[in-house]
CSV table of C-alpha atoms in Angstrom, one decimal:
chain,number,residue,atom,x,y,z
A,21,UNK,CA,50.4,168.7,117.9
A,22,UNK,CA,52.9,168.9,115.0
A,23,UNK,CA,51.3,169.8,111.7
A,24,UNK,CA,53.0,169.9,108.3
A,25,UNK,CA,51.5,172.3,105.7
A,26,UNK,CA,52.4,171.0,102.2
A,27,UNK,CA,52.2,173.7,99.5
A,28,UNK,CA,53.3,173.6,95.9
A,29,UNK,CA,54.8,177.1,96.4
A,30,UNK,CA,55.3,179.3,99.5
A,31,UNK,CA,55.8,182.9,100.6
A,32,UNK,CA,58.0,184.8,100.4
A,33,UNK,CA,59.3,183.3,97.2
A,34,UNK,CA,55.9,183.1,95.5
A,35,UNK,CA,52.8,185.2,96.2
A,36,UNK,CA,49.4,183.9,95.6
A,37,UNK,CA,46.2,182.9,97.4
A,38,UNK,CA,47.2,179.3,98.3
A,39,UNK,CA,50.6,180.4,99.4
A,40,UNK,CA,49.2,183.3,101.5
A,41,UNK,CA,46.6,181.1,103.1
A,42,UNK,CA,49.0,178.3,103.9
A,43,UNK,CA,51.5,180.7,105.4
A,44,UNK,CA,48.9,182.5,107.6
A,45,UNK,CA,47.3,179.2,108.7
A,46,UNK,CA,50.8,178.0,109.8
A,47,UNK,CA,51.4,181.2,111.8
A,48,UNK,CA,47.9,181.0,113.4
A,49,UNK,CA,48.4,177.4,114.5
A,50,UNK,CA,51.7,178.4,116.1
A,51,UNK,CA,49.9,181.2,118.0
A,52,UNK,CA,47.4,178.6,119.2
A,53,UNK,CA,50.2,176.5,120.7
A,54,UNK,CA,50.9,174.0,118.0
A,55,UNK,CA,54.0,173.3,116.0
A,56,UNK,CA,53.4,174.0,112.4
A,57,UNK,CA,55.9,173.6,109.5
A,58,UNK,CA,55.7,174.3,105.8
A,59,UNK,CA,57.0,171.9,103.2
A,60,UNK,CA,57.1,173.2,99.6
A,61,UNK,CA,58.8,172.8,96.2
A,62,UNK,CA,61.9,174.6,95.1
A,63,UNK,CA,62.2,174.9,91.3
A,64,UNK,CA,65.2,177.3,91.7
A,65,UNK,CA,67.4,174.7,93.3
A,66,UNK,CA,70.7,174.2,91.6
A,67,UNK,CA,70.8,170.5,92.2
A,68,UNK,CA,68.0,167.9,92.1
A,69,UNK,CA,67.1,165.7,95.1
A,70,UNK,CA,67.9,168.5,97.6
A,71,UNK,CA,66.1,169.8,100.7
A,72,UNK,CA,66.9,173.2,102.1
A,73,UNK,CA,65.7,174.6,105.4
A,74,UNK,CA,64.7,178.3,106.0
A,75,UNK,CA,63.2,180.2,108.8
A,76,UNK,CA,60.9,183.1,107.7
A,77,UNK,CA,58.9,185.1,110.3
A,78,UNK,CA,59.6,182.3,112.8
A,79,UNK,CA,58.1,179.8,110.4
A,80,UNK,CA,60.2,176.7,109.5
A,81,UNK,CA,60.1,176.0,105.8
A,82,UNK,CA,61.6,173.0,104.0
A,83,UNK,CA,62.0,173.3,100.3
A,84,UNK,CA,62.6,170.2,98.2
A,85,UNK,CA,63.3,169.6,94.6
A,86,UNK,CA,63.6,166.4,92.7
A,87,UNK,CA,64.1,167.8,89.2
A,88,UNK,CA,62.0,168.9,86.3
A,89,UNK,CA,59.3,166.5,85.4
A,90,UNK,CA,59.0,165.1,81.8
A,91,UNK,CA,55.9,163.4,80.4
A,92,UNK,CA,52.2,163.4,81.3
A,93,UNK,CA,52.4,161.0,84.2
A,94,UNK,CA,55.4,162.6,85.9
A,95,UNK,CA,53.5,165.9,86.0
A,96,UNK,CA,51.4,164.4,88.9
A,97,UNK,CA,53.5,161.4,90.1
A,98,UNK,CA,57.2,161.7,91.0
A,99,UNK,CA,58.9,158.8,92.7
A,100,UNK,CA,62.0,160.8,93.6
A,101,UNK,CA,59.9,163.5,95.3
A,102,UNK,CA,58.0,160.8,97.2
A,103,UNK,CA,61.3,159.2,98.5
A,104,UNK,CA,62.5,162.6,99.6
A,105,UNK,CA,59.2,163.3,101.4
A,106,UNK,CA,59.4,159.9,103.2
A,107,UNK,CA,62.9,160.8,104.5
A,108,UNK,CA,61.6,164.2,105.7
A,109,UNK,CA,58.6,162.6,107.5
A,110,UNK,CA,60.8,160.1,109.3
A,111,UNK,CA,63.0,163.1,110.3
A,112,UNK,CA,60.2,165.5,111.4
A,113,UNK,CA,57.7,162.9,112.8
A,114,UNK,CA,54.5,165.0,112.3
A,115,UNK,CA,51.2,164.1,113.8
A,116,UNK,CA,49.1,165.5,110.9
A,117,UNK,CA,49.9,166.5,107.3
A,118,UNK,CA,47.7,169.1,105.7
A,119,UNK,CA,48.2,169.0,101.9
A,120,UNK,CA,47.2,172.1,99.8
A,121,UNK,CA,48.6,171.3,96.3
A,122,UNK,CA,50.8,168.7,94.6
A,123,UNK,CA,52.0,170.7,91.6
A,124,UNK,CA,55.8,170.4,91.3
A,125,UNK,CA,55.6,167.8,94.0
A,126,UNK,CA,53.7,164.5,93.7
A,127,UNK,CA,50.1,163.4,94.2
A,128,UNK,CA,51.6,160.3,95.6
A,129,UNK,CA,52.6,162.1,98.8
A,130,UNK,CA,49.4,161.1,100.7
A,131,UNK,CA,50.3,157.4,100.0
A,132,UNK,CA,53.7,158.0,101.6
A,133,UNK,CA,52.0,159.4,104.6
A,134,UNK,CA,49.5,156.6,104.8
A,135,UNK,CA,52.2,154.0,104.7
A,136,UNK,CA,53.9,155.6,107.6
A,137,UNK,CA,50.6,155.8,109.6
A,138,UNK,CA,50.4,159.6,109.5
A,139,UNK,CA,46.9,161.2,109.4
A,140,UNK,CA,46.5,163.6,106.4
A,141,UNK,CA,43.9,166.0,105.0
A,142,UNK,CA,43.7,168.0,101.8
A,143,UNK,CA,42.2,171.4,101.0
A,144,UNK,CA,40.8,171.8,97.5
A,145,UNK,CA,42.0,175.1,96.2
A,146,UNK,CA,41.3,174.5,92.5
A,147,UNK,CA,40.5,171.7,90.0
A,148,UNK,CA,43.9,170.2,89.6
A,149,UNK,CA,42.7,166.8,90.9
A,150,UNK,CA,40.1,166.8,88.1
A,151,UNK,CA,41.9,168.8,85.4
A,152,UNK,CA,45.6,168.6,84.4
A,153,UNK,CA,45.6,172.4,83.9
A,154,UNK,CA,43.9,173.0,87.2
A,155,UNK,CA,41.2,175.5,86.1
A,156,UNK,CA,38.7,173.5,84.1
A,157,UNK,CA,38.9,176.0,81.2
A,158,UNK,CA,39.9,175.1,77.6
A,159,UNK,CA,43.3,176.8,77.0
A,160,UNK,CA,42.6,177.5,73.4
A,161,UNK,CA,38.9,178.5,73.3
A,162,UNK,CA,38.7,179.7,77.0
A,163,UNK,CA,35.4,177.7,77.3
A,164,UNK,CA,34.6,176.8,80.8
A,165,UNK,CA,34.3,173.1,81.5
A,166,UNK,CA,31.1,173.0,83.6
A,167,UNK,CA,31.4,169.2,83.8
A,168,UNK,CA,34.2,166.7,83.2
A,169,UNK,CA,34.2,165.1,79.7
A,170,UNK,CA,37.2,162.9,79.5
A,171,UNK,CA,37.1,162.7,75.7
A,172,UNK,CA,37.4,166.5,75.7
A,173,UNK,CA,40.2,166.3,78.2
A,174,UNK,CA,42.1,163.9,75.9
A,175,UNK,CA,42.1,166.7,73.2
A,176,UNK,CA,42.9,169.4,75.7
A,177,UNK,CA,46.0,167.6,77.2
A,178,UNK,CA,47.7,167.1,73.8
A,179,UNK,CA,50.4,169.7,74.6
A,180,UNK,CA,51.2,168.0,77.9
A,181,UNK,CA,51.6,164.5,76.3
A,182,UNK,CA,54.8,163.3,74.6
A,183,UNK,CA,54.6,163.7,70.8
A,184,UNK,CA,53.1,160.9,68.8
A,185,UNK,CA,50.3,159.8,71.2
A,186,UNK,CA,47.0,159.5,69.4
A,187,UNK,CA,43.6,160.4,70.9
A,188,UNK,CA,42.9,157.0,72.3
A,189,UNK,CA,46.3,156.9,74.0
A,190,UNK,CA,45.7,160.3,75.5
A,191,UNK,CA,42.2,159.3,76.6
A,192,UNK,CA,43.8,156.3,78.4
A,193,UNK,CA,46.2,158.6,80.2
A,194,UNK,CA,43.4,161.0,81.3
A,195,UNK,CA,41.5,158.0,82.7
A,196,UNK,CA,44.5,156.7,84.5
A,197,UNK,CA,45.1,160.1,86.0
A,198,UNK,CA,41.5,160.3,87.2
A,199,UNK,CA,41.6,156.8,88.8
A,200,UNK,CA,44.9,157.6,90.5
A,201,UNK,CA,43.5,160.9,92.0
A,202,UNK,CA,40.4,159.2,93.3
A,203,UNK,CA,42.4,156.4,94.8
A,204,UNK,CA,44.7,159.0,96.4
A,205,UNK,CA,41.7,160.7,98.1
A,206,UNK,CA,40.8,157.4,99.8
A,207,UNK,CA,44.1,157.7,101.7
A,208,UNK,CA,43.0,161.0,103.3
A,209,UNK,CA,41.2,161.4,106.6
A,210,UNK,CA,39.3,164.4,105.3
A,211,UNK,CA,38.8,166.6,102.2
A,212,UNK,CA,38.3,170.3,102.9
A,213,UNK,CA,36.6,172.9,100.6
A,214,UNK,CA,36.8,176.7,101.3
A,215,UNK,CA,33.6,177.4,99.4
A,216,UNK,CA,30.2,175.7,99.1
A,217,UNK,CA,30.7,175.9,95.4
A,218,UNK,CA,33.9,173.8,95.5
A,219,UNK,CA,32.3,171.5,98.0
A,220,UNK,CA,29.6,170.7,95.4
A,221,UNK,CA,32.0,170.3,92.5
A,222,UNK,CA,33.8,167.5,94.4
A,223,UNK,CA,30.7,165.9,95.9
A,224,UNK,CA,30.9,162.9,93.6
A,225,UNK,CA,34.6,162.5,94.3
A,226,UNK,CA,34.3,162.3,98.1
A,227,UNK,CA,31.2,161.4,100.1
A,228,UNK,CA,32.1,163.9,102.9
A,229,UNK,CA,33.8,167.1,102.0
A,230,UNK,CA,34.2,169.5,105.0
A,231,UNK,CA,33.4,173.1,104.5
A,232,UNK,CA,35.8,175.6,106.1
A,233,UNK,CA,35.9,179.1,104.6
A,234,UNK,CA,39.2,180.9,104.3
A,235,UNK,CA,40.4,183.0,107.1
A,236,UNK,CA,42.6,186.1,107.1
A,237,UNK,CA,44.3,188.2,109.8
A,238,UNK,CA,41.3,190.5,110.3
A,239,UNK,CA,43.2,193.0,112.6
A,240,UNK,CA,45.8,193.6,109.9
A,241,UNK,CA,43.2,194.6,107.3
A,242,UNK,CA,40.7,196.4,109.5
A,243,UNK,CA,43.2,198.6,111.4
A,244,UNK,CA,44.9,200.3,108.4
A,245,UNK,CA,43.7,203.9,108.1
A,246,UNK,CA,42.0,204.7,104.8
A,247,UNK,CA,43.7,207.3,102.5
A,248,UNK,CA,40.9,209.2,100.6
A,249,UNK,CA,41.1,210.4,97.1
A,250,UNK,CA,38.8,212.6,94.9
A,251,UNK,CA,39.4,210.2,92.0
A,252,UNK,CA,38.0,206.6,92.4
A,253,UNK,CA,40.9,204.1,92.5
A,254,UNK,CA,40.3,200.7,90.9
A,255,UNK,CA,42.7,197.9,91.6
A,256,UNK,CA,43.4,194.4,90.2
A,257,UNK,CA,45.6,192.1,92.3
A,258,UNK,CA,46.6,188.7,90.9
A,259,UNK,CA,48.4,186.7,88.2
A,260,UNK,CA,48.4,188.3,84.7
A,261,UNK,CA,46.8,185.2,83.2
A,262,UNK,CA,44.1,185.1,80.6
A,263,UNK,CA,41.9,183.0,82.9
A,264,UNK,CA,42.0,185.9,85.4
A,265,UNK,CA,40.3,188.2,82.8
A,266,UNK,CA,42.8,191.1,82.9
A,267,UNK,CA,42.1,191.7,79.2
A,268,UNK,CA,38.3,192.0,80.0
A,269,UNK,CA,39.0,194.7,82.6
A,270,UNK,CA,41.2,196.6,80.2
A,271,UNK,CA,38.7,196.4,77.4
A,272,UNK,CA,36.0,197.6,79.7
A,273,UNK,CA,37.9,200.8,80.5
A,274,UNK,CA,37.5,201.9,76.8
A,275,UNK,CA,33.8,202.7,77.6
A,276,UNK,CA,34.3,204.2,81.0
A,277,UNK,CA,34.1,208.0,80.6
A,278,UNK,CA,34.3,208.5,84.4
A,279,UNK,CA,37.5,209.9,85.8
A,280,UNK,CA,39.0,206.9,87.5
A,281,UNK,CA,42.4,205.3,88.0
A,282,UNK,CA,43.2,201.6,87.4
A,283,UNK,CA,46.3,200.0,88.8
A,284,UNK,CA,47.2,196.4,88.0
A,285,UNK,CA,49.4,194.5,90.4
A,286,UNK,CA,50.9,191.1,89.7
A,287,UNK,CA,53.9,189.3,88.3
A,288,UNK,CA,54.4,189.2,84.5
A,289,UNK,CA,52.4,186.7,82.6
A,290,UNK,CA,53.8,183.3,81.9
A,291,UNK,CA,52.7,183.9,78.3
A,292,UNK,CA,54.8,186.6,76.6
A,293,UNK,CA,51.9,186.9,74.0
A,294,UNK,CA,49.4,187.7,76.7
A,295,UNK,CA,51.8,190.0,78.5
A,296,UNK,CA,52.2,192.0,75.2
A,297,UNK,CA,48.4,192.1,74.8
A,298,UNK,CA,48.0,193.5,78.3
A,299,UNK,CA,50.7,196.1,77.9
A,300,UNK,CA,49.2,197.3,74.6
A,301,UNK,CA,45.7,197.6,76.0
A,302,UNK,CA,47.1,199.5,79.1
A,303,UNK,CA,49.1,201.8,76.9
A,304,UNK,CA,46.0,203.0,75.2
A,305,UNK,CA,44.6,204.6,78.4
A,306,UNK,CA,46.5,207.1,80.5
A,307,UNK,CA,44.4,206.2,83.5
A,308,UNK,CA,45.8,202.7,83.6
A,309,UNK,CA,49.1,201.7,85.2
A,310,UNK,CA,50.8,198.2,85.4
A,311,UNK,CA,52.6,198.3,88.7
A,312,UNK,CA,54.2,194.8,88.8
A,313,UNK,CA,54.0,192.4,91.8
A,314,UNK,CA,53.3,193.5,95.3
A,315,UNK,CA,54.6,191.7,98.4
A,316,UNK,CA,52.2,190.0,100.9
A,317,UNK,CA,53.7,192.3,103.6
A,318,UNK,CA,52.4,195.4,101.8
A,319,UNK,CA,49.0,194.3,100.6
A,320,UNK,CA,47.1,195.9,103.5
A,321,UNK,CA,48.7,199.2,102.7
A,322,UNK,CA,47.5,198.9,99.1
A,323,UNK,CA,43.9,198.4,100.2
A,324,UNK,CA,44.1,201.6,102.3
A,325,UNK,CA,44.4,203.6,99.1
A,326,UNK,CA,41.9,201.6,97.0
A,327,UNK,CA,38.2,202.2,96.4
A,328,UNK,CA,37.3,199.0,94.6
A,329,UNK,CA,38.9,195.7,93.8
A,330,UNK,CA,38.1,194.2,90.4
A,331,UNK,CA,38.0,190.4,90.0
A,332,UNK,CA,37.2,189.8,86.3
A,333,UNK,CA,38.0,186.1,86.2
A,334,UNK,CA,36.6,183.9,83.4
A,335,UNK,CA,37.3,180.6,85.2
A,336,UNK,CA,35.2,179.2,88.0
A,337,UNK,CA,37.1,180.7,91.0
A,338,UNK,CA,37.1,178.9,94.3
A,339,UNK,CA,36.9,181.7,97.0
A,340,UNK,CA,39.6,184.3,96.1
A,341,UNK,CA,41.5,185.5,99.1
A,342,UNK,CA,41.8,189.0,97.6
A,343,UNK,CA,38.0,189.3,98.0
A,344,UNK,CA,38.1,188.4,101.7
A,345,UNK,CA,41.0,190.8,102.3
A,346,UNK,CA,39.2,193.6,100.3
A,347,UNK,CA,36.0,193.3,102.2
A,348,UNK,CA,37.8,193.2,105.5
A,349,UNK,CA,39.4,196.4,104.5
A,350,UNK,CA,36.0,198.0,103.7
A,351,UNK,CA,36.4,198.0,100.0
A,352,UNK,CA,33.8,197.5,97.3
A,353,UNK,CA,34.3,194.5,95.1
A,354,UNK,CA,33.3,194.1,91.4
A,355,UNK,CA,33.6,190.5,90.2
A,356,UNK,CA,32.5,188.0,87.6
A,357,UNK,CA,29.4,186.0,88.4
A,358,UNK,CA,31.1,182.7,88.2
A,359,UNK,CA,32.0,179.9,90.6
A,360,UNK,CA,32.7,180.9,94.2
A,361,UNK,CA,32.6,184.6,93.4
A,362,UNK,CA,28.8,184.4,93.0
A,363,UNK,CA,28.6,182.5,96.3
A,364,UNK,CA,30.4,185.3,98.1
A,365,UNK,CA,28.8,188.4,96.5
A,366,UNK,CA,25.4,187.4,95.2
A,367,UNK,CA,22.7,189.8,96.5
A,368,UNK,CA,25.2,191.8,98.6
A,369,UNK,CA,24.3,195.5,98.1
A,370,UNK,CA,27.8,197.0,98.4
A,371,UNK,CA,29.3,194.8,95.7
A,372,UNK,CA,28.5,194.1,92.1
A,373,UNK,CA,28.6,191.0,89.8
A,374,UNK,CA,28.8,191.0,86.0
A,375,UNK,CA,28.6,188.3,83.4
A,376,UNK,CA,32.0,186.7,83.2
A,377,UNK,CA,33.9,187.8,80.1
A,378,UNK,CA,31.6,190.7,79.3
A,379,UNK,CA,33.5,194.0,79.1
A,380,UNK,CA,30.4,196.0,78.3
A,381,UNK,CA,28.6,195.0,81.4
A,382,UNK,CA,31.7,195.7,83.5
A,383,UNK,CA,32.1,199.1,82.0
A,384,UNK,CA,28.5,200.0,82.8
A,385,UNK,CA,29.1,199.1,86.5
A,386,UNK,CA,32.3,201.0,86.7
A,387,UNK,CA,30.6,204.1,85.2
A,388,UNK,CA,27.8,204.3,87.7
A,389,UNK,CA,28.8,202.4,90.8
A,390,UNK,CA,29.1,204.5,94.0
A,391,UNK,CA,32.3,203.6,95.7
A,392,UNK,CA,31.6,203.7,99.5
A,393,UNK,CA,34.0,202.2,102.0
A,394,UNK,CA,32.9,200.8,105.3
A,395,UNK,CA,33.7,198.1,107.8
A,396,UNK,CA,30.5,197.9,109.7
A,397,UNK,CA,28.1,196.6,107.0
A,398,UNK,CA,25.1,194.4,107.5
A,399,UNK,CA,24.9,190.9,106.2
A,400,UNK,CA,22.7,192.2,103.4
A,401,UNK,CA,25.5,194.5,102.3
A,402,UNK,CA,28.4,192.1,102.4
A,403,UNK,CA,29.5,188.7,103.6
A,404,UNK,CA,31.3,188.3,107.0
A,405,UNK,CA,35.0,187.6,106.8
A,406,UNK,CA,36.5,184.9,109.1
A,407,UNK,CA,39.5,185.5,111.2
A,408,UNK,CA,42.5,183.2,110.6
A,409,UNK,CA,42.6,182.0,114.2
A,410,UNK,CA,38.9,181.0,114.0
A,411,UNK,CA,39.7,179.2,110.8
A,412,UNK,CA,42.7,177.5,112.4
A,413,UNK,CA,40.5,176.3,115.2
A,414,UNK,CA,38.1,174.7,112.7
A,415,UNK,CA,41.1,173.0,111.0
A,416,UNK,CA,42.3,171.6,114.4
A,417,UNK,CA,38.9,169.9,114.8
A,418,UNK,CA,39.3,168.3,111.4
A,419,UNK,CA,42.9,167.3,112.2
A,420,UNK,CA,41.9,165.5,115.3
A,421,UNK,CA,38.5,163.9,114.5
């Protein structure tokens, strides 16, 4: 079976949870005897309407770019991209297309596949189908949108809409986007959610959302030898974005008297203002280091010298891959009690949850928590991580039924 994995971004050019999962799933499918290829965007292309081919770790990757999108509608619908995708499908002739994200591509790609009679599925990694920003969090107030209120959305998307549009016009655009996304889902053979939480959030968008938890290369994370330290080492891995709550973590350190080390890994923030805020907070504490991005190839070695992973997100996370990797490595996790994080860690004795956005509650946990590593924990201690090949087998069932 030939399967295309369609990602908005891909390793090795961009590191993130969706990119890592899509890449590892592709490799696992190949090990199981299937032909699996990645199709992704390429915002660095010097010319628009171009497709380039790469081979990375024996994975074929096609990167396509149809030019920068302008206007609200073109942020999710791009006719040039759809035409390029159609040409690529006619060339590659896949049996199944597994979509992961349409950002910098086009949410019209499943329609292209359907017109060619190609079966397709989609994994929901975030809320981009429901929310133009993808995270269901107000960018100005950081208030979480527990439900979808399209009138609020009309206010929220103002920076994304061409100047001069009034509130009623923006509301019309928001409604058009929602209708388009729902119609697009009808073109899919299946919708997949990696968490029960995300499955429930899309229950009224699709009558049958399959649940398949993320998988990782278990051997890679369980076989790395732990490097002990007398000083507990705390680690954050992810984007330096306000929704990821890095500022909450740094604020909490002010009240942690315990001798610990905190290292923050991730690319610079897209917001220069937030980057400056993070750097200022970090500069006030000699125990804190901003280390920059870390490559996917080195992440297991980082976990070998980490005692706890901190996930202080203030948006409703899906099922962060960093949590799966950390637990496979035997590391404690301290995370916000929001979204899929609560689903993973609620009631698990080796891990801790704190109220999202509360630095005081987080500092109290970091002050007193015993950091004890271990791979062989009971179900009451931690959740059981799925191997990527088991995950791939579950996806094959969805691809073929």
